[in-house]
XYZ file of C-alpha atoms in Angstrom:
716
model
C 110.070 108.582 73.432
C 110.384 112.344 73.644
C 111.108 113.962 77.010
C 109.144 117.070 75.978
C 105.981 117.261 78.073
C 102.647 118.216 76.570
C 102.252 121.972 77.291
C 100.027 122.811 80.234
C 98.338 125.656 78.368
C 97.499 123.318 75.474
C 95.257 121.092 77.610
C 91.719 121.425 76.269
C 88.987 122.073 78.818
C 89.420 120.579 82.325
C 89.232 124.112 83.752
C 88.721 123.033 87.366
C 91.732 120.727 87.159
C 94.010 123.404 85.732
C 92.796 126.001 88.206
C 93.351 123.733 91.231
C 96.877 122.865 90.091
C 97.745 126.518 89.490
C 96.397 127.561 92.898
C 98.694 125.031 94.544
C 101.582 126.335 92.454
C 100.803 129.835 93.754
C 100.365 128.676 97.364
C 101.672 125.190 98.222
C 100.153 125.688 101.700
C 96.755 124.923 100.133
C 97.638 121.283 100.688
C 97.725 119.524 97.342
C 95.164 118.294 94.837
C 93.315 115.002 94.513
C 92.103 114.470 90.944
C 89.248 111.974 90.625
C 87.924 110.801 87.306
C 87.630 108.255 84.574
C 90.610 107.093 82.566
C 91.734 109.124 79.565
C 90.839 112.582 80.907
C 94.305 114.231 80.844
C 94.868 113.825 84.595
C 98.481 112.688 84.287
C 99.154 114.941 81.285
C 98.172 118.088 83.189
C 100.151 117.145 86.303
C 103.337 116.358 84.378
C 103.001 119.591 82.404
C 102.682 121.676 85.575
C 106.334 121.233 86.546
C 107.424 123.282 83.532
C 105.451 126.267 84.857
C 107.098 126.345 88.273
C 109.938 128.840 88.785
C 113.466 127.482 89.005
C 114.802 126.749 92.485
C 118.095 127.929 93.963
C 119.870 125.036 95.731
C 123.116 124.451 97.615
C 125.535 122.770 95.164
C 125.966 119.083 95.988
C 123.160 118.943 98.563
C 121.025 115.856 97.998
C 118.122 117.489 99.867
C 117.793 120.682 97.784
C 118.543 123.115 100.598
C 118.136 126.814 99.745
C 121.439 128.748 100.025
C 119.714 131.667 101.767
C 118.081 129.463 104.426
C 119.545 125.941 104.520
C 117.820 123.312 106.640
C 119.715 123.132 109.968
C 118.821 119.420 110.250
C 119.948 118.541 106.714
C 121.853 115.205 106.764
C 124.325 116.715 104.248
C 124.841 119.827 106.389
C 125.905 122.057 107.892
C 126.239 124.118 104.704
C 128.668 126.965 104.309
C 127.414 130.233 102.890
C 128.038 130.710 99.210
C 126.363 131.097 95.844
C 123.641 128.623 94.890
C 122.858 126.834 91.675
C 119.619 127.235 89.749
C 117.815 124.124 88.519
C 114.276 123.398 87.293
C 111.661 122.316 89.832
C 111.415 118.522 89.898
C 108.372 116.396 89.268
C 108.891 113.157 91.220
C 106.514 110.249 90.634
C 105.758 107.718 93.363
C 105.014 104.238 91.932
C 102.090 102.318 93.407
C 104.357 99.398 94.325
C 107.019 101.512 96.069
C 108.334 100.401 99.453
C 108.516 102.596 102.537
C 112.305 102.755 102.194
C 111.955 104.063 98.643
C 109.591 106.766 99.857
C 111.288 108.055 103.010
C 114.847 106.810 102.473
C 116.883 104.111 104.170
C 119.423 103.970 106.970
C 122.470 101.718 106.739
C 121.709 99.783 109.923
C 124.991 97.849 109.831
C 127.116 101.018 109.839
C 124.823 102.675 112.362
C 125.303 99.811 114.862
C 128.980 99.127 114.235
C 130.296 102.655 113.611
C 127.607 104.958 114.961
C 127.410 106.665 111.537
C 124.124 107.972 110.170
C 124.614 106.725 106.635
C 121.362 107.762 104.973
C 120.187 107.149 101.417
C 117.534 109.759 100.497
C 114.135 108.667 99.236
C 111.528 110.195 96.985
C 110.407 112.683 99.647
C 113.865 114.238 99.572
C 113.891 114.316 95.761
C 110.515 116.083 95.717
C 111.516 118.836 98.181
C 110.621 122.239 96.655
C 108.998 120.506 93.681
C 106.027 118.256 92.860
C 105.328 114.781 94.226
C 102.894 112.991 91.942
C 101.093 109.805 92.976
C 99.164 108.175 90.157
C 96.423 105.784 91.332
C 96.827 107.039 94.901
C 93.811 104.946 95.960
C 95.819 101.784 95.192
C 98.770 102.853 97.355
C 99.216 100.965 100.636
C 97.538 102.762 103.531
C 100.682 103.107 105.618
C 102.491 104.753 102.677
C 99.626 107.212 102.220
C 99.811 108.028 105.948
C 103.568 108.665 105.741
C 103.119 110.740 102.604
C 100.385 112.955 104.008
C 102.170 113.390 107.346
C 105.273 114.638 105.526
C 103.164 116.979 103.384
C 101.456 118.411 106.491
C 104.646 118.840 108.575
C 106.995 119.819 105.753
C 109.539 117.297 106.988
C 110.306 113.585 106.811
C 111.437 111.543 109.815
C 113.205 108.184 109.624
C 113.655 106.459 112.982
C 114.938 102.927 113.472
C 116.431 101.281 116.517
C 117.263 104.587 118.195
C 118.842 106.113 115.079
C 116.880 109.024 113.593
C 117.251 111.289 110.579
C 115.138 114.327 109.720
C 115.126 116.436 106.584
C 112.872 119.048 105.018
C 110.184 117.767 102.622
C 107.985 120.576 101.340
C 106.357 119.766 98.039
C 103.219 120.222 95.987
C 101.307 116.946 96.424
C 99.118 115.774 93.547
C 97.246 112.475 93.528
C 95.111 111.037 90.758
C 92.647 108.170 90.994
C 89.858 106.373 89.178
C 86.995 105.898 91.694
C 85.951 102.692 89.888
C 89.083 101.046 91.301
C 88.306 101.899 94.930
C 88.035 104.889 97.212
C 90.389 106.488 99.678
C 89.415 106.370 103.328
C 87.528 109.530 104.451
C 90.297 110.536 106.851
C 92.800 110.388 103.981
C 90.483 112.284 101.645
C 90.336 115.051 104.234
C 94.120 115.446 104.141
C 94.113 116.580 100.517
C 93.506 120.313 100.285
C 91.451 120.361 97.089
C 89.684 117.784 95.003
C 88.580 117.928 91.382
C 86.175 115.674 89.502
C 87.130 115.306 85.843
C 85.257 113.704 82.977
C 85.631 113.622 79.236
C 83.673 116.319 77.422
C 80.475 115.269 75.668
C 80.795 118.217 73.274
C 81.907 116.912 69.843
C 83.805 120.101 68.912
C 85.858 119.953 72.087
C 86.628 116.257 71.635
C 87.766 116.976 68.073
C 90.161 119.624 69.364
C 91.567 117.193 71.944
C 92.345 114.644 69.236
C 93.772 117.307 66.893
C 96.206 118.630 69.504
C 97.253 115.210 70.720
C 98.061 114.012 67.206
C 99.982 117.211 66.477
C 102.018 116.732 69.652
C 102.840 113.094 68.892
C 103.910 113.951 65.327
C 106.337 116.691 66.443
C 106.640 117.160 70.235
C 109.332 119.849 70.024
C 107.535 121.827 67.323
C 104.222 121.596 69.185
C 105.875 122.840 72.385
C 107.442 125.737 70.473
C 104.055 126.835 69.154
C 102.736 127.006 72.710
C 105.865 128.563 74.223
C 104.297 132.033 74.354
C 101.260 130.840 76.285
C 103.473 128.836 78.653
C 105.600 131.927 79.317
C 102.502 133.990 80.143
C 101.202 131.423 82.598
C 104.628 131.045 84.223
C 104.914 134.826 84.611
C 101.422 134.941 86.134
C 102.342 132.249 88.671
C 105.447 134.228 89.680
C 103.424 137.456 89.993
C 100.720 135.731 92.072
C 103.342 134.255 94.407
C 104.808 137.712 94.944
C 101.363 139.224 95.571
C 100.159 136.473 97.919
C 101.655 137.921 101.171
C 99.848 141.220 100.483
C 96.372 139.682 100.122
C 94.036 140.626 102.972
C 91.523 138.096 104.272
C 88.851 140.294 105.857
C 86.350 139.485 108.558
C 83.502 139.229 106.041
C 85.363 136.593 104.027
C 86.223 134.684 107.207
C 82.564 134.708 108.247
C 81.572 133.436 104.811
C 84.094 130.613 105.090
C 83.052 129.645 108.617
C 79.334 129.800 107.782
C 79.853 127.653 104.677
C 81.748 124.935 106.532
C 79.232 124.970 109.393
C 76.263 124.960 107.000
C 77.560 121.874 105.189
C 78.368 120.175 108.527
C 81.985 119.531 107.611
C 83.919 117.688 110.332
C 86.856 119.400 112.003
C 88.542 122.708 111.186
C 90.820 121.661 108.326
C 88.201 122.650 105.740
C 88.016 126.215 107.115
C 91.795 126.597 106.933
C 92.037 125.135 103.435
C 89.211 127.362 102.190
C 90.929 130.439 103.641
C 94.217 129.599 101.933
C 92.486 128.748 98.662
C 90.441 131.963 98.620
C 93.617 133.961 99.292
C 95.410 132.187 96.434
C 92.432 132.856 94.146
C 92.608 136.586 94.910
C 96.365 136.633 94.216
C 95.832 134.690 90.966
C 93.272 137.324 89.927
C 95.750 140.112 90.731
C 93.820 141.450 93.732
C 94.777 142.099 97.337
C 91.303 141.519 98.782
C 89.291 138.287 99.050
C 85.762 138.500 97.661
C 82.641 136.376 97.771
C 83.387 134.803 94.382
C 86.753 133.659 95.753
C 85.079 132.034 98.763
C 82.507 130.371 96.514
C 85.139 128.910 94.205
C 87.212 127.808 97.202
C 84.189 125.942 98.589
C 83.622 124.143 95.280
C 87.213 122.887 95.351
C 87.746 122.249 99.067
C 84.443 120.854 100.376
C 82.970 118.153 98.079
C 85.272 115.351 99.259
C 84.776 116.360 102.904
C 80.994 115.928 102.711
C 81.011 112.112 102.545
C 79.461 110.438 105.559
C 79.963 106.849 104.385
C 81.803 105.187 101.486
C 78.627 104.886 99.420
C 78.029 108.650 99.307
C 79.088 110.386 96.113
C 81.153 113.537 96.672
C 79.385 116.739 95.720
C 78.077 120.087 96.890
C 74.622 121.693 96.691
C 75.412 124.951 94.912
C 72.004 126.491 95.635
C 72.586 125.962 99.332
C 76.095 127.411 98.970
C 74.699 130.567 97.351
C 72.076 130.963 100.086
C 74.749 130.780 102.779
C 77.035 133.264 101.051
C 74.180 135.696 100.380
C 73.772 136.120 104.137
C 77.204 137.781 104.221
C 77.419 140.263 101.310
C 80.731 141.889 100.479
C 81.221 145.249 102.169
C 82.455 146.791 98.920
C 80.039 145.755 96.174
C 81.634 147.943 93.509
C 82.554 145.775 90.532
C 86.024 146.169 89.177
C 87.293 144.951 85.806
C 89.684 142.510 87.428
C 90.480 139.232 85.659
C 88.451 136.248 86.755
C 90.182 133.584 88.953
C 90.813 131.220 86.116
C 93.449 129.218 84.328
C 95.190 130.437 81.217
C 93.181 131.191 78.102
C 94.850 128.494 76.107
C 92.147 127.605 73.753
C 90.415 130.048 71.511
C 86.796 129.831 70.426
C 86.890 126.128 69.637
C 87.708 125.220 73.261
C 84.582 126.732 74.802
C 82.601 123.813 76.107
C 80.441 122.589 78.947
C 83.436 122.304 81.278
C 83.764 126.078 81.715
C 82.405 128.206 84.518
C 79.150 130.133 84.457
C 80.882 133.359 83.391
C 83.354 131.845 80.987
C 85.984 131.199 83.668
C 87.178 127.753 84.639
C 85.784 126.010 87.604
C 82.641 128.067 88.198
C 80.860 124.758 88.694
C 82.247 121.268 89.151
C 82.136 118.969 86.113
C 78.724 117.446 85.784
C 80.022 113.917 85.048
C 79.036 111.470 82.421
C 75.386 111.332 83.326
C 74.620 115.050 82.878
C 74.387 114.843 79.113
C 73.578 111.194 78.691
C 71.256 110.940 75.691
C 69.940 107.603 76.936
C 66.681 108.724 78.573
C 64.408 105.679 78.713
C 64.773 105.742 82.507
C 62.005 108.363 82.493
C 59.508 105.944 80.969
C 57.916 104.996 84.336
C 56.453 108.525 84.401
C 54.284 107.764 81.362
C 51.778 105.261 82.769
C 49.091 107.918 82.487
C 49.124 107.430 78.727
C 48.483 103.712 79.085
C 51.123 102.941 76.445
C 54.164 102.110 78.552
C 52.756 98.896 80.079
C 52.058 97.548 76.607
C 55.734 97.972 75.632
C 57.178 96.518 78.811
C 56.905 92.789 77.891
C 58.978 93.350 74.724
C 62.245 93.877 76.664
C 63.213 90.263 77.587
C 63.462 87.480 75.045
C 60.642 84.918 75.335
C 62.920 82.041 76.349
C 64.704 84.111 78.943
C 61.410 85.395 80.310
C 60.112 81.869 80.761
C 63.302 80.741 82.511
C 63.584 83.730 84.811
C 59.952 83.839 85.779
C 58.123 87.048 86.693
C 60.643 89.728 87.616
C 59.971 92.093 90.495
C 61.347 95.611 90.692
C 64.417 96.244 92.815
C 63.750 97.246 96.420
C 65.831 99.561 98.559
C 68.235 98.119 101.099
C 67.446 98.362 104.782
C 69.637 100.506 107.006
C 73.185 99.074 107.289
C 74.461 97.891 110.656
C 77.774 96.903 112.205
C 78.519 93.250 111.470
C 80.457 90.611 113.328
C 84.031 89.957 112.350
C 84.434 87.313 109.619
C 87.967 86.186 108.835
C 89.882 83.547 106.931
C 91.716 80.979 109.111
C 95.459 80.484 109.053
C 98.252 82.950 108.394
C 98.346 84.635 104.999
C 100.789 86.844 103.157
C 98.412 89.017 101.165
C 98.047 92.764 100.759
C 97.863 94.738 103.978
C 94.378 95.222 105.343
C 92.328 94.678 108.484
C 90.596 91.329 108.227
C 92.676 88.132 108.584
C 95.975 87.314 110.253
C 99.005 87.617 107.985
C 102.744 88.153 107.834
C 103.129 91.859 107.115
C 105.743 94.602 107.137
C 103.892 96.323 109.983
C 102.404 94.830 113.119
C 103.580 93.079 116.265
C 106.969 91.376 116.186
C 106.701 87.601 116.408
C 110.241 86.435 115.656
C 113.389 86.933 113.581
C 114.939 85.525 110.445
C 117.822 86.171 108.092
C 116.893 89.032 105.744
C 115.818 88.206 102.220
C 117.375 91.035 100.270
C 117.514 94.521 101.796
C 117.112 94.731 105.585
C 114.060 96.824 106.483
C 113.056 95.940 110.071
C 115.998 95.086 112.321
C 115.459 92.654 115.190
C 118.051 94.105 117.563
C 118.074 91.356 120.201
C 118.417 88.584 117.615
C 121.205 90.494 115.834
C 123.194 90.916 119.055
C 122.609 87.266 119.953
C 123.950 86.204 116.551
C 127.028 88.440 116.816
C 127.944 87.810 120.471
C 129.646 84.359 120.118
C 132.088 85.713 117.501
C 133.404 88.808 119.288
C 136.663 87.217 120.496
C 137.427 85.708 117.101
C 136.790 89.085 115.454
C 139.292 90.786 117.710
C 136.934 92.977 119.665
C 138.940 95.303 121.890
C 136.531 98.169 122.607
C 133.076 98.751 123.994
C 131.191 98.365 120.725
C 130.185 95.096 119.141
C 131.821 93.966 115.927
C 128.824 93.476 113.624
C 129.014 91.675 110.303
C 126.365 91.472 107.628
C 125.694 87.807 108.407
C 124.704 88.786 111.967
C 121.785 90.986 110.910
C 118.327 89.601 111.574
C 115.061 90.744 110.054
C 112.085 91.061 112.385
C 109.092 88.980 111.342
C 105.823 90.686 112.076
C 102.211 89.686 112.183
C 99.419 92.027 111.230
C 96.259 91.906 109.162
C 95.631 91.375 105.487
C 92.814 92.296 103.147
C 90.931 89.451 101.495
C 88.809 88.908 98.431
C 85.235 88.810 99.739
C 83.057 87.224 97.064
C 79.319 87.600 97.633
C 76.966 85.034 96.077
C 73.454 86.447 96.462
C 70.219 84.520 95.857
C 67.868 86.753 93.821
C 65.247 84.102 93.056
C 61.535 84.223 93.672
C 61.823 82.632 97.112
C 63.699 85.774 98.218
C 61.313 88.172 96.513
C 59.157 89.284 99.444
C 59.817 93.025 99.645
C 60.554 93.245 103.369
C 62.695 90.138 103.206
C 64.749 91.276 100.216
C 65.177 94.709 101.786
C 66.611 93.043 104.904
C 68.882 90.845 102.760
C 70.201 93.828 100.832
C 70.721 95.683 104.097
C 72.793 92.782 105.429
C 74.912 92.581 102.266
C 75.322 96.367 102.313
C 76.526 96.080 105.908
C 79.059 93.435 104.891
C 80.193 95.671 102.019
C 80.723 98.535 104.442
C 82.736 96.188 106.642
C 84.788 95.128 103.592
C 85.477 98.787 102.781
C 86.731 99.458 106.298
C 88.926 96.363 106.221
C 90.450 97.200 102.803
C 89.151 94.118 101.002
C 88.500 93.487 97.344
C 84.900 92.501 96.674
C 82.980 90.711 93.947
C 79.268 90.081 93.455
C 77.552 87.057 91.900
C 73.768 86.811 91.660
C 71.694 83.800 90.629
C 68.074 83.537 89.579
C 66.024 81.822 86.865
C 68.353 79.435 85.041
C 71.740 81.146 85.318
C 74.214 82.868 87.598
C 75.701 86.218 86.662
C 78.928 87.903 87.689
C 77.328 91.262 88.466
C 80.641 92.797 89.542
C 84.102 91.303 88.881
C 86.453 91.452 91.877
C 87.400 95.075 92.484
C 88.519 97.458 95.202
C 85.534 99.712 94.483
C 83.108 98.720 97.212
C 80.708 101.513 96.291
C 80.401 100.006 92.795
C 79.239 96.760 94.414
C 76.732 98.703 96.505
C 75.332 100.356 93.381
C 74.895 96.990 91.625
C 73.202 95.570 94.712
C 70.679 98.417 94.863
C 69.640 97.713 91.252
C 69.270 93.948 91.773
C 65.823 92.636 90.716
C 64.340 89.383 91.999
C 62.172 86.601 90.650
C 62.306 83.182 89.021
C 63.590 79.818 90.191
C 66.701 79.126 92.302
C 69.784 77.775 90.450
C 71.929 77.464 93.584
C 74.413 75.083 91.923
C 74.979 77.551 89.075
C 75.771 80.309 91.587
C 78.306 78.151 93.445
C 79.984 76.974 90.232
C 80.256 80.564 89.033
C 81.962 81.381 92.335
C 84.375 78.475 91.824
C 85.257 79.775 88.357
C 85.762 83.378 89.523
C 87.968 82.316 92.436
C 90.065 80.064 90.197
C 90.813 82.972 87.854
C 91.502 85.381 90.717
C 93.903 82.881 92.294
C 95.992 83.084 89.117
C 95.848 86.881 89.041
C 96.565 87.497 92.713
C 97.737 84.270 94.388
C 98.603 85.902 97.711
C 95.108 87.310 98.347
C 92.998 84.689 100.113
C 89.254 84.491 99.397
C 86.266 84.571 101.707
C 83.022 83.296 100.147
C 79.785 84.757 101.558
C 76.672 82.943 100.278
C 73.426 84.818 100.993
C 70.482 82.433 100.503
C 67.693 80.484 102.158
C 69.351 77.291 100.919
C 66.630 76.236 98.495
C 67.584 74.805 95.093
C 64.699 74.512 92.632
C 66.569 74.696 89.325
C 69.592 72.823 88.024
C 70.552 75.803 85.884
C 73.508 75.566 83.567
C 75.914 73.179 85.335
C 77.747 71.650 82.434
C 74.914 69.520 81.101
C 74.424 67.264 84.143
C 70.813 66.090 84.253
C 71.139 62.903 86.301
C 70.934 64.649 89.667
C 68.382 66.799 91.454
C 69.016 70.534 91.913
C 69.703 69.917 95.620
C 72.299 67.203 94.863
C 73.984 69.413 92.263
C 74.185 72.253 94.789
C 75.767 69.927 97.371
C 78.299 68.683 94.818
C 79.210 72.269 93.868
C 79.594 73.256 97.524
C 81.915 70.327 98.266
C 84.007 71.305 95.232
C 84.601 74.723 96.817
C 85.432 73.112 100.162
C 87.973 70.804 98.511
C 89.670 73.869 97.029
C 90.299 75.276 100.492
C 87.861 78.182 100.123
C 86.767 79.664 103.452
C 82.998 80.164 103.377
C 80.097 81.428 105.440
C 76.382 81.099 104.683
C 74.033 83.933 105.630
C 70.730 82.128 106.267
C 67.829 84.232 104.930
C 65.062 81.738 105.742
C 62.202 83.279 107.677
C 58.822 82.269 109.035
C 57.647 79.864 111.746
C 58.473 76.749 109.705
C 62.134 76.431 108.757
C 63.632 73.741 106.537
C 67.222 74.333 107.629
C 68.567 74.034 104.079
C 71.062 76.864 104.575
C 72.644 74.885 107.426
C 73.019 71.857 105.139
C 74.671 74.050 102.532
C 77.060 75.417 105.170
C 78.078 71.860 106.089
C 78.766 71.077 102.437
C 80.887 74.216 102.162
C 82.714 73.435 105.397
C 81.830 76.767 106.986
C 79.406 78.194 109.530
C 75.867 79.412 108.971
C 74.662 82.658 110.515
C 71.179 84.174 110.432
C 70.487 87.747 109.396
C 69.925 88.714 113.027
C 72.985 86.776 114.154
C 75.116 88.751 111.708
C 74.764 91.884 113.804
C 77.711 92.722 116.037
C 75.375 93.555 118.937
C 73.500 90.247 118.708
C 74.003 87.594 121.389
C 73.037 84.734 119.092
C 75.104 83.208 116.352
C 78.497 84.572 117.404
C 80.862 84.288 114.443
C 84.472 85.266 114.980
C 86.263 83.097 112.462
C 85.176 81.233 109.387
C 86.215 77.611 109.793
C 86.926 75.308 106.909
C 86.352 71.545 107.125
C 89.681 71.028 108.895
C 91.522 72.811 111.657
C 93.403 75.886 110.516
C 97.184 75.760 110.331
C 99.877 78.379 110.117
C 100.439 78.033 106.375
C 97.862 78.641 103.623
C 99.515 75.868 101.609
C 99.145 73.366 104.428
C 95.471 74.403 104.723
C 94.915 73.467 101.091
C 96.746 70.172 101.517
C 94.694 69.312 104.581
C 91.477 70.100 102.760
C 92.486 67.881 99.860
C 93.209 65.028 102.261
C 89.824 65.564 103.947
C 88.093 65.561 100.583
């Protein structure tokens, strides 16, 4: 595999992405870039190619922390440094793996030497390697929350701190932070989104000519990476020289009062929380002016800065799509015209012209520059337009075509289908958790053994020591001091004395929703309330860092509407589109849940499931349950529920039955599942009725998930 990166200037389209990366290269104070988009859109290619455009850095020879000879870090663990000539080296591009530990990110102290010898023996981490370069986090939305917090804190402060048991190390960590993510795999929390300076939405071009050019260049690069890079060397040199010139010009750029008013009015008009957006916009607009070769910030700079810095700060809840109303932006900016309206033939604030005529496509700006408008996404040019057909009833022809969509057999099984209704307003739900003590991914739902949390005990370390239990270590070493010849004040510590702290925190679970979409749920107000309740539970799952899945059942079958994923907003979108109607194959829905959980247990055995069944408990259809016809639908549903209970699945039933006469079938289903039943009203956190704090299985919870399963099998 060749080590030659694909040239940055050879990337076709993706003008907003290239511009945002270049602005951060000009002014790292902008705060980094978050690149959001579908797979296969050159996100990683562009980031890796950027490092070749950065100027070389002058470092102190032998310093592991890349100190500058002219101004070495006074707190450098390898210091103090003597004055002398430096050594030039290329800027580094350091990649942080999704599965990295905290020690790998920030570095590790040798606790044994620190306790026994008082020596700060420190092994640098990736933050030290990335100092004065690029730190790239692919799939940043899949990174553990505490690692993202550490990462963004270091980026904001320009330094990394490692403190353990009274021993602390600090070193400089100033880098260009770039994160990429696919929103289909889950979102970042809003407070973490806000910490990224700029965000860019990328999507594959729908223009055939541009797609052809992408394929042509990629194949040419793979056939001869070195030759391809040579052909683009001139363009790379021009972009590199422009970055250097913009960096030199940046301190001379003036941010006038008019531009500041435009920035403040824009942030206030879009009701952006806090002041970080104003500061990021000011730095971005200044970098845009320097990139264009100007010393004054103009309205077009402020406009482009808003398009890059505000969309991800506009989200009010996880189901909102990021975006910005450009008409509203123009109205706000028009209230503060530039004082000097004279046009000058200055270059537009854009990325390098790397393409030629064949690269002009829909991704460009309104005036031919990159990033004039954000990418429109896949739907902007979607040729599939039948969604507009409801507007044609005036012709009288659309209703005649409507019955042709479903197959006759399916139509008969499903029964009359009703259009999807909107969900009621979400509310704060009660806490639902899985009993016992798990060891899954960190989150905020159920109790678990985690790397972070309250200390509950000590044990011998398994592998590298990460969290020292000081009292237990001293207790283990104390009886051996005389035999070890202790003759001073300090303890004689050996490796066998070290004890790892065991901690208890919270884990994220797999919350699998099984939603009844049959005719008995089809009353519009009732289904709206049901969707509102499920939406509320989805919002709760988002906040608690869970994976979610969605199964619906109606007619004769159950459907996995959304396989287990971290993208809670994808589940919300599927729920909004859910139609209702037909009979109630409750057993089919429960068996589908059993199948999905069995597969997920193989994929991710440490993540414990929580089954949430949303139904009125009725079962009017046997559905497809493996050919069993000797039992009634109700008996088949009970058998399926007890199968889930025997597998140790924690469950809760959300009882949707309404009206003065209640059959109580949801309560019977909850007994078969071995979990509680809670009404829609009782699900609210502010309700006094139906308090649910923990989901109980058929047996008392124990400390080990394995012993829970064994107990359930014995009970079954």
